PDB file of C-alpha atoms in Angstrom:
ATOM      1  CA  UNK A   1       0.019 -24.117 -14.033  1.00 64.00           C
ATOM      2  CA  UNK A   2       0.304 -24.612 -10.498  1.00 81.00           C
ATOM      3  CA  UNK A   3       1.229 -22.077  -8.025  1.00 83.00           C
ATOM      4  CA  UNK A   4       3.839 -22.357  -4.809  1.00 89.00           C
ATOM      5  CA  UNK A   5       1.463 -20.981  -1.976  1.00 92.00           C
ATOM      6  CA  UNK A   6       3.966 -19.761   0.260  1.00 95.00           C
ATOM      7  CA  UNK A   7       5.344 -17.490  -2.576  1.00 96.00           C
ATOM      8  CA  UNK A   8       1.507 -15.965  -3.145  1.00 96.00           C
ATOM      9  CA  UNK A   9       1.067 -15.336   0.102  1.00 96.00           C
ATOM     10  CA  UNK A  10       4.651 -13.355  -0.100  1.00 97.00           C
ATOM     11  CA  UNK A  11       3.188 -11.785  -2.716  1.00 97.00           C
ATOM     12  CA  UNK A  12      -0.334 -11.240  -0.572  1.00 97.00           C
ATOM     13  CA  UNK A  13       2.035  -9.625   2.358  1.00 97.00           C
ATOM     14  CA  UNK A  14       3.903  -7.173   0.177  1.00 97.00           C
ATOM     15  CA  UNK A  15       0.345  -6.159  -1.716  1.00 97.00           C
ATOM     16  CA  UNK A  16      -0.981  -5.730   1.921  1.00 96.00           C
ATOM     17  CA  UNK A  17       1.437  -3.795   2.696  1.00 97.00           C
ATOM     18  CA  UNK A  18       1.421  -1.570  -0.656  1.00 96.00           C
ATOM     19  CA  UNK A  19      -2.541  -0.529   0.302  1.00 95.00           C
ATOM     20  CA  UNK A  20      -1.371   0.339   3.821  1.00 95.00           C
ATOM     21  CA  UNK A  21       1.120   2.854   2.893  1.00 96.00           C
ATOM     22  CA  UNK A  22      -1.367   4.176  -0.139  1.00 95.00           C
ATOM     23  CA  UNK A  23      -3.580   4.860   2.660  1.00 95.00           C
ATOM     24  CA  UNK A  24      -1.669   6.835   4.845  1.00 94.00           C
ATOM     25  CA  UNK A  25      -0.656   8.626   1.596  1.00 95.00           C
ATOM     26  CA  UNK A  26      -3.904   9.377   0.667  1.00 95.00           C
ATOM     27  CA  UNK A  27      -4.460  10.971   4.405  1.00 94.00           C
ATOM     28  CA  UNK A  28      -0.937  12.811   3.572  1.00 92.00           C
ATOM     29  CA  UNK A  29      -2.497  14.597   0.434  1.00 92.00           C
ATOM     30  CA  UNK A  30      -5.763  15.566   1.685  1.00 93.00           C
ATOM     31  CA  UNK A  31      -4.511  17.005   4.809  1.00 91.00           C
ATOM     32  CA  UNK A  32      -2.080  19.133   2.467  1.00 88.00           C
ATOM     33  CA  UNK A  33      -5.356  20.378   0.623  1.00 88.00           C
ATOM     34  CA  UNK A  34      -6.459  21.451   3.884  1.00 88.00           C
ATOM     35  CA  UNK A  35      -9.202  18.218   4.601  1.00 92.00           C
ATOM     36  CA  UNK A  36     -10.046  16.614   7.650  1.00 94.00           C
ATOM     37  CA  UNK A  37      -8.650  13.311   7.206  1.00 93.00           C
ATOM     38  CA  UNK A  38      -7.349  10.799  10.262  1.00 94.00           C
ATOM     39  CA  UNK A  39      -5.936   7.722   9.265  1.00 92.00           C
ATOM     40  CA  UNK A  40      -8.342   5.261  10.785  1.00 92.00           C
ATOM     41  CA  UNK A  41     -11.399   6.081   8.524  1.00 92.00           C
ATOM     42  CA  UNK A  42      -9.170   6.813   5.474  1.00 94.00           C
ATOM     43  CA  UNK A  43      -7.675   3.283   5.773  1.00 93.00           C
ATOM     44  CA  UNK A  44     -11.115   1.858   6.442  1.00 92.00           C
ATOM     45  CA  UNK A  45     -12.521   3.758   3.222  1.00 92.00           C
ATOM     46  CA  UNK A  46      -9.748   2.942   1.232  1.00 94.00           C
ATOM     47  CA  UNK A  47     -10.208  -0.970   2.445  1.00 92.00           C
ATOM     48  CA  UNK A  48     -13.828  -0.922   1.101  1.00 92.00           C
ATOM     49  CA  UNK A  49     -13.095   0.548  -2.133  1.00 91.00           C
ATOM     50  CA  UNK A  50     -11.028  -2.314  -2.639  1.00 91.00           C
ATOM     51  CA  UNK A  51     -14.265  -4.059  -2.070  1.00 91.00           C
ATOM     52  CA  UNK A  52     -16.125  -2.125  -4.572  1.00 91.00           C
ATOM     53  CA  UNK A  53     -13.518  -2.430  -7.112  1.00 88.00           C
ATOM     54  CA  UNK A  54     -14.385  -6.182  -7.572  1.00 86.00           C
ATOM     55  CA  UNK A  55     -18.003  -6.131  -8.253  1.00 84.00           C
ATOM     56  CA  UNK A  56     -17.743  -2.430 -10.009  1.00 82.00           C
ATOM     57  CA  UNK A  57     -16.839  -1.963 -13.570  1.00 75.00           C
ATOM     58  CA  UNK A  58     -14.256   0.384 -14.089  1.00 74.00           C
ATOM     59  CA  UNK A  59     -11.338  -0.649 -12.650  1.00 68.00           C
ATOM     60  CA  UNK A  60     -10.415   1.636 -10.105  1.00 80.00           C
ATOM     61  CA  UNK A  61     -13.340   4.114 -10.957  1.00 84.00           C
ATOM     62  CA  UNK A  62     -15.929   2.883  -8.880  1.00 86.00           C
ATOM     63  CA  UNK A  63     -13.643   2.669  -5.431  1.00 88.00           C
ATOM     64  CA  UNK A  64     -12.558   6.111  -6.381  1.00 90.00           C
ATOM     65  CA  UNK A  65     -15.648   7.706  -6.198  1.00 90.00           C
ATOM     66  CA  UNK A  66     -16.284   5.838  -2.857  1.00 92.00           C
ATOM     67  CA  UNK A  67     -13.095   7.399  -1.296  1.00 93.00           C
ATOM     68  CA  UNK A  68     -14.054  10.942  -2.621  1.00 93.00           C
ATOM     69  CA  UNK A  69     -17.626  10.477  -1.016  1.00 92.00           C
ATOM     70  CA  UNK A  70     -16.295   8.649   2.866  1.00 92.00           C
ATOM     71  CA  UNK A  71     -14.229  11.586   2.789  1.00 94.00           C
ATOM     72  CA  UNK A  72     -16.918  14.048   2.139  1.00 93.00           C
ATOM     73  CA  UNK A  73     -18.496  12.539   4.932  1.00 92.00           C
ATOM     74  CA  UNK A  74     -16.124  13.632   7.268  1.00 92.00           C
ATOM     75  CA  UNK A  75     -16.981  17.103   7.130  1.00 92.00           C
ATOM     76  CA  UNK A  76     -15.312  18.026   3.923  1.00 93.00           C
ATOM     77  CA  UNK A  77     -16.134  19.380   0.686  1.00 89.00           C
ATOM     78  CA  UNK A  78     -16.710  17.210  -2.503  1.00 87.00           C
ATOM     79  CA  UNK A  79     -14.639  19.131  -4.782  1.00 84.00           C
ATOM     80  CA  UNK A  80     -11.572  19.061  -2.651  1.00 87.00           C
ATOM     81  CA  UNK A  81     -12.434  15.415  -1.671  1.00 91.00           C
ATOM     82  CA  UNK A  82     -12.574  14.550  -5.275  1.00 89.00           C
ATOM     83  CA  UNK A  83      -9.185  16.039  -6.014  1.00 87.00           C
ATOM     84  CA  UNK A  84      -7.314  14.688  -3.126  1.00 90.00           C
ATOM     85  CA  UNK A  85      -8.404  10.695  -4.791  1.00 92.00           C
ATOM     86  CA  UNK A  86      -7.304  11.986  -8.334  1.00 87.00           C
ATOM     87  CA  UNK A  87      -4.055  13.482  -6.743  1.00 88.00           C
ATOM     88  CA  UNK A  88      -3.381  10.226  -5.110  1.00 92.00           C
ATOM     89  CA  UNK A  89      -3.583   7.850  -7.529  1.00 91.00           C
ATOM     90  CA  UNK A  90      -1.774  10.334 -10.192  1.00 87.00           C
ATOM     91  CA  UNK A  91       1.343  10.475  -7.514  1.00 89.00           C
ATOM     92  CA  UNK A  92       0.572   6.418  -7.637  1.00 91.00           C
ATOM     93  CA  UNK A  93       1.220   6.579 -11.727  1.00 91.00           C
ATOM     94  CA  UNK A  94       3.652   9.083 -11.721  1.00 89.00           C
ATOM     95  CA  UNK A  95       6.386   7.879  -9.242  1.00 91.00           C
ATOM     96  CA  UNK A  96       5.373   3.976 -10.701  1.00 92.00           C
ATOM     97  CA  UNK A  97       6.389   5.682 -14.570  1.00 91.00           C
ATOM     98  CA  UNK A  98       9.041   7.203 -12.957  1.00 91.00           C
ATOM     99  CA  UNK A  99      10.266   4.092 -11.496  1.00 92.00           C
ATOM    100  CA  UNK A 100       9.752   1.991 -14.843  1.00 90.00           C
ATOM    101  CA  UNK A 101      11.334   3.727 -16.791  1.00 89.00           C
ATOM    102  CA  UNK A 102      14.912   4.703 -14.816  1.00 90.00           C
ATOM    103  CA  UNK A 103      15.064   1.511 -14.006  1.00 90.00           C
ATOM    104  CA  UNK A 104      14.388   0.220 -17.493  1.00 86.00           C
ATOM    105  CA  UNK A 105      17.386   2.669 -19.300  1.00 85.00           C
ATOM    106  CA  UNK A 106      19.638   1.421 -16.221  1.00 87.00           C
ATOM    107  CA  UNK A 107      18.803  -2.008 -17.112  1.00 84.00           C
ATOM    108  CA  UNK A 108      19.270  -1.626 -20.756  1.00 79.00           C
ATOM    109  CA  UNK A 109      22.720   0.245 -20.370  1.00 78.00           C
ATOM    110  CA  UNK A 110      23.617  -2.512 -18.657  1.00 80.00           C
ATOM    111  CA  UNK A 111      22.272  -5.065 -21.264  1.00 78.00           C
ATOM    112  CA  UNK A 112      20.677  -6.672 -18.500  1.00 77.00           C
ATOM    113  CA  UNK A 113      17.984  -7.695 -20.792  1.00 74.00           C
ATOM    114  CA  UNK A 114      17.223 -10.690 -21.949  1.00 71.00           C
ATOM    115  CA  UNK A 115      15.224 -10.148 -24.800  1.00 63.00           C
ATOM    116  CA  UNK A 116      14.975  -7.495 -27.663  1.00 62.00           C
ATOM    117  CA  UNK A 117      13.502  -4.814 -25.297  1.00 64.00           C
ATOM    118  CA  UNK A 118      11.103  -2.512 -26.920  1.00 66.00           C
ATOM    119  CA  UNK A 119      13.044   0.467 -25.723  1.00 67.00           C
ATOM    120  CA  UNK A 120      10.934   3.296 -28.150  1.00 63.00           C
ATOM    121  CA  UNK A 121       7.770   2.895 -27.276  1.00 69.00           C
ATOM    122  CA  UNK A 122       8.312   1.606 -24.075  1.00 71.00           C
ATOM    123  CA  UNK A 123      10.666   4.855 -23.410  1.00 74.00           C
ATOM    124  CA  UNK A 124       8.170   7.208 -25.236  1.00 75.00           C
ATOM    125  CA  UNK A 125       5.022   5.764 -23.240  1.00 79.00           C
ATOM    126  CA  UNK A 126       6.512   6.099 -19.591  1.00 82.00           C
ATOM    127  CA  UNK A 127       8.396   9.758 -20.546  1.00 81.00           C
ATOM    128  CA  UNK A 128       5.205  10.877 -21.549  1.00 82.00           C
ATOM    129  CA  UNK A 129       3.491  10.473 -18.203  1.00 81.00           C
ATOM    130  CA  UNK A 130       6.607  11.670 -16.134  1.00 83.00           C
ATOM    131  CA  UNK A 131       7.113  14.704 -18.158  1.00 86.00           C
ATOM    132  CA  UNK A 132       3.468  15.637 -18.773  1.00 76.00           C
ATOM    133  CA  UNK A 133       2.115  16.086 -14.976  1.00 72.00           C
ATOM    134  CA  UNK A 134       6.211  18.741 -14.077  1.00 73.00           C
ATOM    135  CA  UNK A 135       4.982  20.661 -17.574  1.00 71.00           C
ATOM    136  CA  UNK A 136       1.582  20.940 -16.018  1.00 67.00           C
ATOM    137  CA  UNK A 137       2.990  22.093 -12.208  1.00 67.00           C
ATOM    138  CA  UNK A 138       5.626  24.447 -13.777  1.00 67.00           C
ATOM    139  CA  UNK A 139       2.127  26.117 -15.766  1.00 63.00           C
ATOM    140  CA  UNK A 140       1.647  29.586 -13.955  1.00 58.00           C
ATOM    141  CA  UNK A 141      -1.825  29.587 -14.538  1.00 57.00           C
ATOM    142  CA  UNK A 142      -4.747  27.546 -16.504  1.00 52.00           C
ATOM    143  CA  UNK A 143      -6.116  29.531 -19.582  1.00 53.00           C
ATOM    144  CA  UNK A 144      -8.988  31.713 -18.970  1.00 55.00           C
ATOM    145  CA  UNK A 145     -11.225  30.654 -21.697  1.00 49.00           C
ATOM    146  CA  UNK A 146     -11.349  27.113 -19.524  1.00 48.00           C
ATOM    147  CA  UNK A 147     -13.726  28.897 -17.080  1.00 52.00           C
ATOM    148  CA  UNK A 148     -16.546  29.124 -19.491  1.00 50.00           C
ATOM    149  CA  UNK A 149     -16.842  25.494 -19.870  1.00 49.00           C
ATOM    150  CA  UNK A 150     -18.101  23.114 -16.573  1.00 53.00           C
ATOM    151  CA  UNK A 151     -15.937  20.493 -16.780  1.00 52.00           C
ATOM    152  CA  UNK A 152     -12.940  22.194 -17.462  1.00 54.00           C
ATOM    153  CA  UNK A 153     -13.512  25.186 -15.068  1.00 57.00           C
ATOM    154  CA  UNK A 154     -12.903  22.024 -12.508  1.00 60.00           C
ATOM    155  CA  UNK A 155      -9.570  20.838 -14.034  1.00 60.00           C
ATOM    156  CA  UNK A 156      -8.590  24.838 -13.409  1.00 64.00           C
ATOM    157  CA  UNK A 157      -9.360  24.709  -9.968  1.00 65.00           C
ATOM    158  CA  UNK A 158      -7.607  21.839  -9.504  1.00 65.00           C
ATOM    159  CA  UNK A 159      -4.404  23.133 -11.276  1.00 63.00           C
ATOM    160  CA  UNK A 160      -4.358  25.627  -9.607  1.00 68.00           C
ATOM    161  CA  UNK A 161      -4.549  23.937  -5.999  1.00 67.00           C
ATOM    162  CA  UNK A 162      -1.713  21.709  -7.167  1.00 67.00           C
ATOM    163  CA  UNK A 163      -0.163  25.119  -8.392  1.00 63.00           C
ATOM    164  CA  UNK A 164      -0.656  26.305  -4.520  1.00 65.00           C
ATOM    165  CA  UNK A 165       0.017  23.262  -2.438  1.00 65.00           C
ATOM    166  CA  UNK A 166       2.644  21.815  -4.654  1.00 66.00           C
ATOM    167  CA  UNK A 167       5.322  21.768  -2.335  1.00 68.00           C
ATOM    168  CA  UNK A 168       2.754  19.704   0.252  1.00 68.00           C
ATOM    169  CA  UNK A 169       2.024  17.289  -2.489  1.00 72.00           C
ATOM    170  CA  UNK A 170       5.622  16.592  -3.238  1.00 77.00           C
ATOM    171  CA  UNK A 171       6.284  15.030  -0.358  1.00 78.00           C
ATOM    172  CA  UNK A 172       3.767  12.661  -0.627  1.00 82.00           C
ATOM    173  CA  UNK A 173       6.034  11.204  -3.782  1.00 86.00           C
ATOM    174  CA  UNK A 174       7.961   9.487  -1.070  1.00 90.00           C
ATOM    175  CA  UNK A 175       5.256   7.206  -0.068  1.00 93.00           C
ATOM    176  CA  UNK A 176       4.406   6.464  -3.799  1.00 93.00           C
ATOM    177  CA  UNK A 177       8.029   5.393  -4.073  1.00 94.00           C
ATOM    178  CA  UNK A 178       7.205   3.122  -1.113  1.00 96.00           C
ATOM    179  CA  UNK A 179       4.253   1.611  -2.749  1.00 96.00           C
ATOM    180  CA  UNK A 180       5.239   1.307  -6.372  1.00 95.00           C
ATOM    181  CA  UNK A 181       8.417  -1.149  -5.025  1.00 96.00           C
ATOM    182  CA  UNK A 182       5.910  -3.081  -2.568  1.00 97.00           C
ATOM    183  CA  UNK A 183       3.731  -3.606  -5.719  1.00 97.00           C
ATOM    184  CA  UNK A 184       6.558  -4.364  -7.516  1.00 97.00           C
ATOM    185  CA  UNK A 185       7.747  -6.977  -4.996  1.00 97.00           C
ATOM    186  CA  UNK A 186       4.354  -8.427  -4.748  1.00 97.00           C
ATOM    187  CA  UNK A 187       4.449  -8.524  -8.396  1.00 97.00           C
ATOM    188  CA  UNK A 188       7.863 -10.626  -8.480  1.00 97.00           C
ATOM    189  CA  UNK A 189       6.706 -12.737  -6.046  1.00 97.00           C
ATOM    190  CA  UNK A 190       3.977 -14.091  -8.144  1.00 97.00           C
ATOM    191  CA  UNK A 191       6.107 -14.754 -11.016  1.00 96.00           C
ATOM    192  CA  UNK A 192       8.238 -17.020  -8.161  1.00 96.00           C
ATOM    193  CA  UNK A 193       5.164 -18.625  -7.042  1.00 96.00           C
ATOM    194  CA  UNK A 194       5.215 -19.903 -10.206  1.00 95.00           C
ATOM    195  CA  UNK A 195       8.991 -20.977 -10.675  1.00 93.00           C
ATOM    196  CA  UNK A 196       9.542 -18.059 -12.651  1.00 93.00           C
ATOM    197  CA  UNK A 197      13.462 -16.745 -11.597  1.00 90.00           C
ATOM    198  CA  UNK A 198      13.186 -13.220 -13.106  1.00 92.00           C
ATOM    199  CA  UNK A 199      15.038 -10.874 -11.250  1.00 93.00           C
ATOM    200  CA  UNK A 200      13.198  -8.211  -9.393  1.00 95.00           C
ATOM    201  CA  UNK A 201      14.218  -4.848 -11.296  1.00 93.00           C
ATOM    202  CA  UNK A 202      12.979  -6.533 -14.593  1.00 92.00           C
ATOM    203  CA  UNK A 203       9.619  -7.114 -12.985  1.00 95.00           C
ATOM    204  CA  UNK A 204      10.072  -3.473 -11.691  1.00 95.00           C
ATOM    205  CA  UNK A 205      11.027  -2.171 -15.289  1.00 92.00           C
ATOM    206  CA  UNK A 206       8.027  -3.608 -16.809  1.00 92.00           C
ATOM    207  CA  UNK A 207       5.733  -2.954 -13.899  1.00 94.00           C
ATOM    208  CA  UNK A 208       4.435   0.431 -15.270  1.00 93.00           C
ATOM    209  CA  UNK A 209       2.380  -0.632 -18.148  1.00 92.00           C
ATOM    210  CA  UNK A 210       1.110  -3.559 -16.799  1.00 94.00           C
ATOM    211  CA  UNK A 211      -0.089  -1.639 -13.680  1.00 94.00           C
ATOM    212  CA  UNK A 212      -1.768   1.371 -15.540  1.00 92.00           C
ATOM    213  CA  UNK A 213      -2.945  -1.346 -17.579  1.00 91.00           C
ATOM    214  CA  UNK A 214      -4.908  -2.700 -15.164  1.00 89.00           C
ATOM    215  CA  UNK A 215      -6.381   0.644 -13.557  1.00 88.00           C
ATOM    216  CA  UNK A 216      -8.155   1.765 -16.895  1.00 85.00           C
ATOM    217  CA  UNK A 217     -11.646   1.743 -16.419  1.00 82.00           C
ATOM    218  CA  UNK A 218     -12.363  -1.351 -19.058  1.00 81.00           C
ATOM    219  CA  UNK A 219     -12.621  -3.645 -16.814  1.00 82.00           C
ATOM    220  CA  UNK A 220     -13.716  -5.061 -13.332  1.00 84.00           C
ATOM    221  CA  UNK A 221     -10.658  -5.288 -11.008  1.00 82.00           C
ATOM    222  CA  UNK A 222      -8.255  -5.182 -13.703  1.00 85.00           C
ATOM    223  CA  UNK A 223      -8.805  -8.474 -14.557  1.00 91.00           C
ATOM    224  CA  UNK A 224      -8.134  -8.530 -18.833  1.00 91.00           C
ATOM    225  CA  UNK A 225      -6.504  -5.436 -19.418  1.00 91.00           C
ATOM    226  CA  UNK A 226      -3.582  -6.219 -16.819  1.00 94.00           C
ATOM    227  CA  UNK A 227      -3.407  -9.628 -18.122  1.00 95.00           C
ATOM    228  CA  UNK A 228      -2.835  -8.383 -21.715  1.00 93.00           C
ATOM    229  CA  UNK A 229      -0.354  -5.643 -20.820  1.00 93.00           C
ATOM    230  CA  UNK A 230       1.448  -8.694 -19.115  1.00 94.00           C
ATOM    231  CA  UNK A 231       1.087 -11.033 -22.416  1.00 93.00           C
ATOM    232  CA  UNK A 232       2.882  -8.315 -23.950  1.00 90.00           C
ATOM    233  CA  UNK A 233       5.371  -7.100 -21.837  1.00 89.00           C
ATOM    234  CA  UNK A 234       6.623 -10.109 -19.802  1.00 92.00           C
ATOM    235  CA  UNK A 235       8.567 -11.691 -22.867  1.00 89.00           C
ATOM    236  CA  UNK A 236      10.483  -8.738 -22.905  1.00 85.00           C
ATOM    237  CA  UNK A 237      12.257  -9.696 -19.574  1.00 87.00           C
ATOM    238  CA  UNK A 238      12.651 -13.305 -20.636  1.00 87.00           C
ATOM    239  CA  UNK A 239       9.300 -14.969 -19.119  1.00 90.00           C
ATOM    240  CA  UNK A 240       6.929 -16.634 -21.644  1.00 91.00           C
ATOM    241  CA  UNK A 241       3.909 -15.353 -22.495  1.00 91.00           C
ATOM    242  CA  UNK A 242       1.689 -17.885 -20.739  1.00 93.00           C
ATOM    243  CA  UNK A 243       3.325 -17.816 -17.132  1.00 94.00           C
ATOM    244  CA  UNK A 244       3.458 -14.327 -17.662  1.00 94.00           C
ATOM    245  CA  UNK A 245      -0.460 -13.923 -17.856  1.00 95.00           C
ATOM    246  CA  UNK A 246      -0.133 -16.095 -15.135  1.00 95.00           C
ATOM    247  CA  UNK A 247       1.945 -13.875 -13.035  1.00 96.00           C
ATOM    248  CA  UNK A 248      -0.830 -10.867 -13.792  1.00 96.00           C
ATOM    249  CA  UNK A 249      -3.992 -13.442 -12.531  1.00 95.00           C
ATOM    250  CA  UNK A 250      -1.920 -14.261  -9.599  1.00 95.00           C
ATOM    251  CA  UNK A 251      -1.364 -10.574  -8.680  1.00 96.00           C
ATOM    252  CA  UNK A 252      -5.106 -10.036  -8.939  1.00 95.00           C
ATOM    253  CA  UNK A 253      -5.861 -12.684  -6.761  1.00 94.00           C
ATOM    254  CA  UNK A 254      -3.851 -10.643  -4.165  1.00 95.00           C
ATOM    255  CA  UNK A 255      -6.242  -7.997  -4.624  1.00 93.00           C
ATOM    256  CA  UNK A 256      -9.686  -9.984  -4.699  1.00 93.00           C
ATOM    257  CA  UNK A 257      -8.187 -11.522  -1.516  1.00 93.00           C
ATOM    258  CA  UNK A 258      -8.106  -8.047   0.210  1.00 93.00           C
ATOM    259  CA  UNK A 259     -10.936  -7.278  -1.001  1.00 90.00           C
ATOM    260  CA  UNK A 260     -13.034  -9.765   0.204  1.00 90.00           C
ATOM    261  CA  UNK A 261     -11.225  -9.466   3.605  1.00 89.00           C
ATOM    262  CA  UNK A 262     -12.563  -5.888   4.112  1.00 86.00           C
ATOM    263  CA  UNK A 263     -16.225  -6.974   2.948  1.00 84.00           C
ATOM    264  CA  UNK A 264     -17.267  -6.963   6.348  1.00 83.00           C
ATOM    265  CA  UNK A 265     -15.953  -3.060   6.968  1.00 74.00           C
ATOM    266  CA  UNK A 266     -18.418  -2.183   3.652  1.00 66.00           C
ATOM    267  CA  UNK A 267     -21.387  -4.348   5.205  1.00 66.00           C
ATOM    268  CA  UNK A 268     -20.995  -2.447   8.544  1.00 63.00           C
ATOM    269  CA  UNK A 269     -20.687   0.450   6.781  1.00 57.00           C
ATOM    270  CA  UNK A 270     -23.771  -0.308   4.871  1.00 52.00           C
ATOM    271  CA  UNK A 271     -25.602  -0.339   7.696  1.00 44.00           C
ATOM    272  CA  UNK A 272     -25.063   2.227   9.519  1.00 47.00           C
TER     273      UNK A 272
END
């Protein structure tokens, strides 16, 4: 199936764009935890995860724990520098479920659909992550017993940071509403790049799954998980199954393309 190249590089632009405005989000949260954080590095760091993210299985894991560690390297701890990465992309998910699934219920009120939508699960899935993470702020405390175990004891400190800075982190949902549209839009685009005529709030009401999808750590890039989530979820919005996979590798592409851009920022790096 061939591609129109001036709609991927549309597509290329708004992704661009997306990562920029992640970055100065992620600088947003960890200077609400209290971190040293100026935007020039944090872009820079967040450019080479990219990087790492295509030769690093895991998804997203593996540029993750590269952001948590460039930030401990500019004078701050690990533990905070740790939770200011898993803050950011959970602001990512939420406001992107968030998005998905208003969206979605507007869409199906309006019988905008052009297909049998899935509403239950779909509805169920995205409510689930929306809901979970305001049950979890609105928590006074963690339970005690959590202490006694390592692993845990960490997901109580971090509670209860969110717990203390929660008005801080809030505002950083405004930039995640910024993002989750770009990467919406760069979405969309692909699907025109390949003659598909879907209308942009479908893509946007169908973005969620296919998105999370693709940050799971079962994969390298996202390449195969956000391809499936986009076999099944595409039809619902009226695009076949095959350009819709083919929407999902075009998307990725936008991403290997960045991340081979800012190869040369993790070679310098590298040797320094």
């Amino acid at each position: 199936m061939q591609a129109d190249l001036r709609w991927w590089l549309v597509a290329l632009a708004f992704s661009i764009a997306s990562n920029v405005v992640s970055a100065w989000r992620w600088a947003r949260i960890a200077r609400a935890l209290g971190l040293h954080a100026p935007l020039a590095p944090i872009t820079a760091a967040y450019a080479q995860a990219m990087t790492i993210n295509l030769f690093v299985p895991g998804a997203t894991v593996g540029g993750d724990a590269f952001r948590a560690m460039r930030l401990q390297a500019l004078g701050n701890g690990f533990g905070k520098s740790a939770a200011s990465v898993v803050l950011d992309r959970g602001s990512g998910v939420w406001m992107l479920a968030l998005l998905s699934l208003l969206v979605g219920l507007t869409a199906a009120e309006l019988q905008l659909f052009p297909a049998d939508f899935a509403m239950l699960p779909w509805g169920l899935g995205l409510g689930a992550i929306v809901i979970g993470p305001i049950l979890i702020l609105l928590a006074p405390t963690s339970p005690a017993i959590l202490n006694h175990v390592a692993v845990l004891s960490r997901v109580t400190r971090l509670h209860q940071l969110i717990v203390e800075r929660h008005r801080a982190l809030v505002r950083s949902l405004g930039d995640s509403i910024v993002v989750q549209l770009l990467s919406a839009a760069a979405l969309w685009a692909c699907a025109r790049a390949l003659g598909e005529a879907v209308a942009y709030p479908l893509v946007l009401a169908v973005a969620a799954p296919i998105f999370i999808a693709g940050a799971l750590p079962m994969s390298i890039a996202g390449f195969g998980a956000r391809e499936f989530a986009a076999l099944l979820c595409f039809p619902l919005v009226g695009v076949a199954a095959a350009p819709g996979v083919s929407t999902a590798l075009l998307y990725g592409v936008c991403g290997v393309a960045q991340g081979l851009l800012a190869a040369p920022l993790l070679m310098s790096f590298r040797q320094k």
